[in-house]
Short mmCIF file of C-alpha atoms in Angstrom, two decimals:
data_model
loop_
_atom_site.label_atom_id
_atom_site.label_comp_id
_atom_site.label_asym_id
_atom_site.label_seq_id
_atom_site.Cartn_x
_atom_site.Cartn_y
_atom_site.Cartn_z
CA MET A 208 7.42 9.75 -22.72
CA THR A 209 8.43 9.35 -19.36
CA THR A 210 9.23 6.15 -17.43
CA VAL A 211 8.65 4.43 -14.34
CA HIS A 212 9.57 1.88 -12.10
CA ARG A 213 6.78 -0.89 -12.06
CA ALA A 214 5.90 -4.15 -9.91
CA TYR A 215 4.80 -7.07 -11.44
CA ARG A 216 3.66 -9.56 -8.58
CA TYR A 217 2.81 -13.69 -9.83
CA ARG A 218 3.14 -16.29 -7.42
CA PHE A 219 5.19 -19.86 -7.90
CA TYR A 220 5.30 -23.08 -6.86
CA PRO A 221 8.77 -23.90 -5.49
CA SER A 222 9.66 -27.89 -5.51
CA PRO A 223 10.76 -29.66 -2.19
CA GLU A 224 14.38 -28.60 -3.26
CA GLN A 225 13.72 -24.87 -3.46
CA ALA A 226 11.33 -23.95 -0.27
CA ASP A 227 13.76 -25.81 2.33
CA GLN A 228 16.11 -23.21 0.54
CA LEU A 229 14.17 -20.05 0.07
CA ALA A 230 13.48 -21.05 4.52
CA TRP A 231 16.98 -21.08 5.15
CA THR A 232 17.38 -17.63 2.91
CA PHE A 233 14.54 -16.61 5.52
CA GLY A 234 15.92 -17.22 8.31
CA CYS A 235 19.83 -16.10 7.61
CA VAL A 236 17.68 -12.25 6.56
CA ARG A 237 15.86 -12.44 9.28
CA TYR A 238 18.53 -13.15 11.33
CA VAL A 239 21.24 -10.35 10.03
CA TYR A 240 18.23 -7.91 10.64
CA ASN A 241 17.10 -8.52 14.25
CA HIS A 242 21.37 -8.46 14.87
CA PHE A 243 21.74 -4.96 14.03
CA LEU A 244 18.39 -3.82 14.73
CA ARG A 245 19.58 -4.47 18.62
CA GLN A 246 23.65 -3.71 17.50
CA ARG A 247 22.01 0.35 16.73
CA THR A 248 20.06 -0.12 18.76
CA ASP A 249 22.38 -0.53 22.00
CA ALA A 250 25.48 2.13 20.54
CA TRP A 251 22.97 4.51 20.16
CA PHE A 252 21.11 3.65 23.83
CA GLU A 253 25.00 2.59 25.86
CA HIS A 254 27.29 4.29 23.95
CA GLN A 255 25.59 7.61 21.97
CA GLU A 256 26.98 6.45 18.71
CA ARG A 257 25.08 5.96 15.26
CA MET A 258 25.47 2.84 12.99
CA GLY A 259 24.37 3.41 9.51
CA TYR A 260 24.74 1.23 6.47
CA ASN A 261 28.64 1.12 5.60
CA ALA A 262 28.83 0.32 9.04
CA THR A 263 26.17 -2.55 8.84
CA ALA A 264 28.08 -3.77 6.10
CA LYS A 265 31.56 -3.84 7.32
CA ALA A 266 30.65 -5.63 10.91
CA LEU A 267 28.08 -8.19 8.35
CA THR A 268 31.73 -9.40 7.10
CA ALA A 269 33.00 -10.00 10.27
CA LEU A 270 29.77 -11.93 11.62
CA LYS A 271 29.71 -14.66 8.78
CA LYS A 272 33.61 -15.38 9.53
CA GLN A 273 32.81 -16.23 14.10
CA PRO A 274 31.93 -19.82 14.59
CA ASP A 275 28.38 -20.00 15.89
CA THR A 276 27.26 -17.77 13.19
CA THR A 277 29.03 -19.59 9.70
CA PHE A 278 25.82 -20.09 7.89
CA LEU A 279 25.76 -16.65 7.04
CA ALA A 280 27.73 -18.23 4.28
CA GLU A 281 25.16 -20.80 2.88
CA VAL A 282 23.05 -18.27 1.20
CA SER A 283 23.40 -15.89 -1.05
CA ASN A 284 25.19 -12.83 0.25
CA VAL A 285 23.03 -10.12 -1.85
CA CYS A 286 19.91 -10.91 0.26
CA LEU A 287 21.74 -10.37 3.48
CA GLN A 288 22.92 -6.97 1.99
CA GLN A 289 19.44 -5.74 1.20
CA SER A 290 18.40 -6.42 4.30
CA LEU A 291 21.12 -3.87 5.70
CA ARG A 292 19.72 -1.32 3.28
CA HIS A 293 15.68 -2.59 4.61
CA LEU A 294 17.19 -2.07 8.15
CA ASP A 295 18.68 1.58 6.90
CA ARG A 296 15.65 3.06 4.87
CA ALA A 297 13.56 1.29 8.46
CA PHE A 298 15.73 4.09 10.45
CA SER A 299 15.71 6.64 8.18
CA ASN A 300 11.70 6.34 7.86
CA PHE A 301 11.11 6.70 11.94
CA PHE A 302 13.52 9.79 11.82
CA LYS A 303 11.78 11.03 9.32
CA GLY A 304 8.44 11.06 11.47
CA GLN A 305 7.08 8.76 8.56
CA ALA A 306 6.80 5.07 10.62
CA ARG A 307 7.41 4.46 14.03
CA TYR A 308 10.62 2.46 15.54
CA PRO A 309 11.83 -0.68 14.13
CA THR A 310 9.72 -3.43 15.33
CA PHE A 311 12.72 -6.55 15.18
CA LYS A 312 11.03 -9.58 12.29
CA LYS A 313 9.26 -13.00 13.19
CA LYS A 314 8.67 -16.58 11.76
CA GLN A 315 5.55 -15.80 11.93
CA ARG A 316 4.66 -13.49 9.70
CA LYS A 317 5.17 -13.24 6.21
CA GLN A 318 8.91 -14.02 5.58
CA SER A 319 10.96 -12.54 2.22
CA ALA A 320 14.42 -11.70 0.37
CA THR A 321 15.14 -9.19 -1.87
CA TYR A 322 17.49 -10.36 -4.76
CA MET A 323 19.16 -7.23 -6.71
CA ALA A 324 20.43 -8.06 -10.86
CA ASN A 325 23.93 -9.98 -9.21
CA GLY A 326 21.69 -12.21 -7.36
CA PHE A 327 19.72 -14.05 -10.20
CA ARG A 328 19.50 -14.91 -14.17
CA TRP A 329 16.46 -14.07 -16.02
CA ARG A 330 16.83 -15.73 -19.27
CA GLU A 331 13.59 -16.06 -22.20
CA GLY A 332 10.91 -15.94 -19.25
CA GLN A 333 12.76 -18.07 -16.53
CA LEU A 334 13.99 -17.00 -13.19
CA TRP A 335 17.02 -18.83 -11.69
CA LEU A 336 18.07 -17.70 -7.64
CA ALA A 337 21.51 -17.42 -5.96
CA LYS A 338 21.85 -21.02 -5.21
CA HIS A 339 19.20 -22.45 -6.74
CA LYS A 340 19.60 -25.37 -9.53
CA ASP A 341 16.12 -25.61 -11.72
CA PRO A 342 13.99 -22.26 -12.05
CA LEU A 343 11.29 -21.21 -10.43
CA ASP A 344 7.65 -22.26 -11.55
CA ILE A 345 6.52 -19.53 -11.80
CA ARG A 346 2.78 -19.00 -12.96
CA TRP A 347 2.44 -16.40 -15.41
CA SER A 348 -1.21 -13.97 -15.65
CA ARG A 349 0.15 -10.90 -17.44
CA TYR A 350 3.81 -10.16 -19.21
CA PHE A 351 6.17 -7.11 -18.86
CA SER A 352 8.89 -5.56 -21.06
CA GLY A 353 11.99 -5.42 -19.89
CA THR A 354 14.48 -6.76 -18.09
CA PRO A 355 14.49 -6.55 -14.65
CA SER A 356 16.01 -4.57 -12.04
CA SER A 357 15.50 -6.41 -8.77
CA ILE A 358 13.12 -9.26 -7.63
CA THR A 359 11.54 -9.69 -3.72
CA VAL A 360 10.34 -13.54 -3.29
CA SER A 361 8.22 -13.78 -0.31
CA CYS A 362 6.09 -16.16 1.63
CA ASP A 363 3.12 -15.38 3.12
CA THR A 364 1.85 -16.14 6.42
CA ALA A 365 -0.67 -18.97 4.85
CA GLY A 366 2.36 -20.49 2.79
CA ARG A 367 1.64 -19.09 -0.78
CA TYR A 368 4.61 -17.93 -2.62
CA HIS A 369 5.88 -14.54 -4.70
CA VAL A 370 7.62 -13.56 -6.89
CA SER A 371 7.97 -9.35 -7.71
CA PHE A 372 9.72 -8.21 -10.98
CA LEU A 373 10.84 -4.49 -10.58
CA VAL A 374 10.69 -3.74 -13.50
CA GLU A 375 11.23 -0.42 -15.87
CA GLU A 376 9.00 0.86 -18.33
CA ALA A 377 8.04 3.24 -20.63
CA ALA A 378 4.55 5.11 -19.18
CA THR A 379 2.14 5.65 -22.31
CA PRO A 380 -0.03 8.88 -20.89
CA LEU A 381 -4.47 8.43 -21.82
CA PRO A 382 -5.54 10.25 -23.99
CA VAL A 383 -7.34 13.76 -23.14
CA THR A 384 -10.67 13.44 -22.12
CA PRO A 385 -12.93 16.72 -21.13
CA LYS A 386 -14.95 14.25 -18.17
CA MET A 387 -14.37 15.71 -14.27
CA VAL A 388 -15.51 13.79 -11.51
CA GLY A 389 -15.79 14.81 -8.20
CA ILE A 390 -15.92 11.81 -5.08
CA ASP A 391 -17.11 12.21 -2.09
CA LEU A 392 -15.76 8.25 0.60
CA GLY A 393 -18.73 6.49 2.53
CA LEU A 394 -19.27 3.78 4.19
CA THR A 395 -22.69 2.55 3.28
CA HIS A 396 -21.84 3.91 0.10
CA ARG A 397 -17.76 3.37 -1.04
CA VAL A 398 -17.55 6.06 -3.68
CA ILE A 399 -19.90 8.22 -4.58
CA THR A 400 -19.68 10.67 -7.81
CA SER A 401 -20.82 14.08 -8.23
CA HIS A 402 -22.41 11.89 -11.45
CA GLY A 403 -25.00 10.70 -9.19
CA ASP A 404 -23.46 7.61 -9.45
CA LYS A 405 -23.49 4.94 -6.16
CA ILE A 406 -20.43 2.68 -5.58
CA PRO A 407 -21.43 -0.05 -2.80
CA ASN A 408 -19.40 -0.99 0.11
CA PRO A 409 -18.02 -4.47 -0.28
CA ARG A 410 -17.78 -4.79 3.33
CA PHE A 411 -15.73 -8.07 3.00
CA LEU A 412 -14.89 -8.11 6.91
CA ARG A 413 -18.21 -8.45 7.85
CA ARG A 414 -18.68 -11.30 5.28
CA THR A 415 -15.65 -13.27 6.97
CA GLU A 416 -16.61 -12.47 10.48
CA ARG A 417 -17.96 -15.16 11.38
CA LYS A 418 -15.64 -17.24 9.94
CA LEU A 419 -13.02 -15.77 11.11
CA ALA A 420 -14.12 -15.89 14.59
CA ARG A 421 -14.48 -19.46 14.26
CA ALA A 422 -10.75 -20.42 13.26
CA GLN A 423 -9.85 -18.07 15.77
CA ARG A 424 -11.64 -19.86 18.67
CA GLN A 425 -10.06 -23.36 17.67
CA LEU A 426 -6.59 -21.64 17.75
CA SER A 427 -6.90 -20.18 21.12
CA ARG A 428 -7.88 -24.32 22.04
CA LYS A 429 -4.84 -25.66 21.08
CA LYS A 430 -1.93 -26.12 22.85
CA LYS A 431 0.99 -23.58 22.72
CA GLY A 432 3.88 -24.87 21.04
CA SER A 433 2.05 -28.19 18.99
CA ASN A 434 1.62 -29.33 15.64
CA ASN A 435 -1.75 -28.92 15.95
CA ARG A 436 -1.46 -25.04 16.58
CA ALA A 437 0.53 -24.67 13.95
CA LYS A 438 -2.22 -25.69 11.41
CA ALA A 439 -4.84 -23.84 13.54
CA ARG A 440 -2.55 -20.68 12.83
CA HIS A 441 -2.17 -21.78 9.58
CA ARG A 442 -6.47 -21.85 8.88
CA VAL A 443 -6.95 -18.51 10.40
CA ALA A 444 -3.87 -17.12 8.05
CA LYS A 445 -5.51 -18.64 5.14
CA VAL A 446 -8.94 -16.96 6.51
CA HIS A 447 -6.83 -13.43 6.66
CA ALA A 448 -5.52 -13.64 3.11
CA LYS A 449 -7.97 -14.40 1.60
CA LEU A 450 -9.63 -11.20 2.79
CA ALA A 451 -6.42 -9.56 1.84
CA ASP A 452 -7.13 -10.27 -1.57
CA GLN A 453 -10.90 -9.49 -1.75
CA ARG A 454 -10.11 -5.72 -0.34
CA ARG A 455 -6.98 -5.58 -2.95
CA ASP A 456 -8.91 -6.87 -6.01
CA ALA A 457 -11.83 -4.15 -5.39
CA THR A 458 -8.98 -1.33 -4.54
CA HIS A 459 -7.56 -2.05 -7.72
CA LYS A 460 -10.93 -1.99 -10.32
CA LEU A 461 -12.15 1.00 -8.88
CA PRO A 462 -9.37 3.72 -9.64
CA THR A 463 -8.40 2.35 -12.53
CA GLN A 464 -12.34 2.65 -13.68
CA LEU A 465 -12.04 6.24 -12.15
CA ILE A 466 -9.01 7.03 -13.35
CA HIS A 467 -9.92 5.60 -17.49
CA GLU A 468 -12.86 7.48 -17.33
CA ASN A 469 -12.08 10.79 -16.56
CA GLN A 470 -9.67 13.24 -16.84
CA VAL A 471 -9.51 15.26 -13.50
CA ILE A 472 -10.67 13.09 -9.94
CA ALA A 473 -11.38 15.31 -6.93
CA ALA A 474 -11.56 13.68 -3.32
CA GLU A 475 -12.04 15.30 0.41
CA SER A 476 -8.95 14.73 2.34
CA LEU A 477 -9.84 12.48 4.89
CA GLN A 478 -7.96 12.35 8.70
CA ILE A 479 -8.39 8.88 8.96
CA LYS A 480 -6.16 8.46 11.58
CA ASN A 481 -8.07 10.72 14.08
CA MET A 482 -11.86 8.80 12.81
CA VAL A 483 -10.17 5.43 13.30
CA LYS A 484 -10.37 6.48 17.05
CA ASN A 485 -14.16 6.30 16.84
CA ARG A 486 -15.32 3.19 18.62
CA SER A 487 -18.33 2.80 16.53
CA LEU A 488 -16.90 2.88 13.31
CA ALA A 489 -13.10 1.97 13.60
CA LYS A 490 -14.25 -1.34 12.10
CA ALA A 491 -16.15 0.10 9.05
CA ILE A 492 -13.54 3.23 8.56
CA SER A 493 -10.89 -0.11 8.17
CA ASP A 494 -12.45 -1.99 6.44
CA VAL A 495 -14.09 0.31 3.49
CA GLY A 496 -10.42 0.89 2.88
CA TRP A 497 -10.55 5.49 2.28
CA HIS A 498 -6.44 5.18 2.52
CA GLN A 499 -5.65 2.87 -0.21
CA LEU A 500 -8.11 3.90 -2.20
CA THR A 501 -6.84 7.45 -2.33
CA GLN A 502 -3.41 6.33 -3.13
CA GLN A 503 -4.37 4.39 -5.86
CA LEU A 504 -5.69 7.61 -7.43
CA THR A 505 -2.61 9.00 -6.37
CA TYR A 506 0.06 6.77 -8.53
CA LYS A 507 -2.57 5.53 -11.40
CA ALA A 508 -2.87 9.28 -12.15
CA GLU A 509 0.56 9.99 -12.30
CA ARG A 510 0.59 6.95 -14.68
CA TYR A 511 -1.53 7.10 -16.63
CA GLY A 512 -1.58 11.65 -17.38
CA ARG A 513 -4.46 12.59 -15.28
CA ASP A 514 -4.94 14.45 -12.69
CA PHE A 515 -5.85 14.03 -9.28
CA VAL A 516 -6.91 16.53 -6.31
CA GLN A 517 -7.87 16.23 -3.02
CA ILE A 518 -9.37 19.57 -1.76
CA ASP A 519 -9.32 21.07 1.78
CA LYS A 520 -10.39 18.62 4.59
CA TRP A 521 -11.93 22.00 6.49
CA TYR A 522 -14.07 22.60 3.42
CA PRO A 523 -17.87 21.87 4.61
CA SER A 524 -18.63 20.13 1.36
CA SER A 525 -21.60 18.11 3.22
CA LYS A 526 -23.28 21.47 4.65
CA ARG A 527 -22.91 23.26 1.48
CA CYS A 528 -25.93 23.83 -0.69
CA PHE A 529 -24.58 23.32 -4.35
CA HIS A 530 -27.83 25.38 -5.98
CA CYS A 531 -27.19 28.27 -3.71
CA GLY A 532 -23.75 27.56 -2.04
CA HIS A 533 -26.26 28.27 1.94
CA ILE A 534 -24.44 26.52 4.37
CA THR A 535 -26.30 24.88 7.84
CA ASP A 536 -25.52 25.23 10.88
CA ASN A 537 -24.38 21.74 12.18
CA MET A 538 -25.40 18.55 10.21
CA PRO A 539 -25.06 15.06 12.21
CA LEU A 540 -24.03 12.26 10.48
CA ASN A 541 -27.67 10.85 10.67
CA ILE A 542 -28.62 13.09 8.39
CA ARG A 543 -28.74 11.00 4.82
CA THR A 544 -31.38 13.91 3.15
CA TRP A 545 -31.87 17.12 3.69
CA ASN A 546 -33.95 21.16 2.28
CA CYS A 547 -32.52 24.25 1.78
CA PRO A 548 -33.76 26.95 3.51
CA SER A 549 -32.27 29.12 1.12
CA CYS A 550 -33.25 28.34 -2.24
CA GLY A 551 -36.26 25.65 -1.06
CA THR A 552 -34.39 22.70 -2.40
CA GLN A 553 -36.53 19.66 -1.96
CA GLY A 554 -34.53 16.22 -0.80
CA ILE A 555 -31.04 17.01 -1.30
CA ASP A 556 -28.91 13.84 -1.08
CA ARG A 557 -25.98 14.67 1.33
CA ASP A 558 -23.42 12.16 -0.27
CA VAL A 559 -24.13 13.46 -3.92
CA ASN A 560 -23.70 17.15 -2.69
CA ALA A 561 -20.84 16.28 -0.97
CA ALA A 562 -19.60 15.18 -4.54
CA ARG A 563 -20.94 18.09 -6.55
CA ASN A 564 -19.34 20.54 -3.89
CA ILE A 565 -16.03 18.83 -4.23
CA LEU A 566 -15.92 19.11 -8.03
CA LEU A 567 -17.23 22.50 -7.78
CA TYR A 568 -14.57 23.91 -5.39
CA ARG A 569 -11.58 22.19 -7.32
CA THR A 570 -12.39 23.66 -10.80
CA SER A 571 -13.63 27.10 -9.03
CA ARG A 572 -9.26 27.32 -7.68
CA ALA A 573 -8.33 26.04 -10.60
CA VAL A 574 -10.65 28.91 -12.94
CA ARG A 575 -8.82 30.94 -10.04
CA ARG A 576 -5.80 30.21 -11.07
CA SER A 577 -5.98 30.69 -15.01
CA ILE A 578 -7.19 33.79 -14.43
CA ASN A 579 -4.91 34.79 -12.14
CA ARG A 580 -2.20 34.48 -14.05
CA SER A 581 -3.58 35.33 -17.27
CA SER A 582 -3.82 38.94 -15.18
CA PHE A 583 -0.33 38.81 -14.45
CA SER A 584 1.06 37.88 -17.67
CA MET A 585 -0.92 41.47 -19.32
CA MET A 586 0.47 42.43 -16.52
CA CYS A 587 4.19 41.95 -17.37
CA ALA A 588 3.63 42.37 -21.21
CA LYS A 589 2.19 46.54 -20.16
CA THR A 590 5.28 46.66 -18.16
CA SER A 591 6.92 45.61 -21.21
CA GLN A 592 5.92 47.72 -24.11
CA GLN A 593 6.05 51.18 -21.30
#
């Protein structure tokens, strides 16, 4: 049985004293991150020198002793060290081509601080943070086993506090089932399965668009720097937070259902970064959340012992007839049903046909691989007999 790292996220309600201490911690973490981001950038562009984590950690010790920055000693040093590690990881991702160049953290955005095992105390279901006298008032929605190795405390733009526990647990695979499914991703329907099921697209952004536009118009009329502008910004943040919660909830439930019901899930590979360049479909593509859906399927399949595969992005799943294999020359998006000129099949549903072709493509490749492996083993057996 393998072990995996899982994160459990809960909401908590800090006391006024805890809220002040957390705000001070967030500010120090943000200051350290921005300060050494500037230092590392200047070191390279001015002197062609690279600063790593060790160099910034030594510089942090000297920074805390300077008269203008003695306030950094009033918060847990664990959070400041983790901020340097996050900065170093951001640069590593940039050099690997996985992310953009690191940017400065802003006070109006989401704030967070990470505590390692020496920065908090966990006992009998209660959590004490460093520099805090009382435990956090956490709303337990579910429980976990084991001891957390690290925690992350955050405050979003809507003013909600959350704590995330990173725990190492044993991965329990689901019972093996012979069911397989191919899925096609769409806009009218979020997922279309090879069984003919169509899961509608919730369109959360379209439902909230009018309310969000009204809140943003009110924000644009407020004077910059005023208390009324801060209140209006908070109202806009609450609308965005609800929208994000709805998307996150729907994106978790659908992959969980597919993983529990099927042993193999096959999907198409989409170049979403290129697809959102279409001005007519960019908002709808961003709202449906295809990337998050495939990410959830990937990690849930690994956790529960399922197989999630994505086929070649150039495979003509929509233009290929599932019954005879005939491929049409052109298939614009406005055509939702079509007739096969080769076998005469009438009223082929474009999306269901694509989902069936995706599953067929995956199973045919698996069969070919198994045949190749068996033929190779037979060849080796004959060679050894000779």
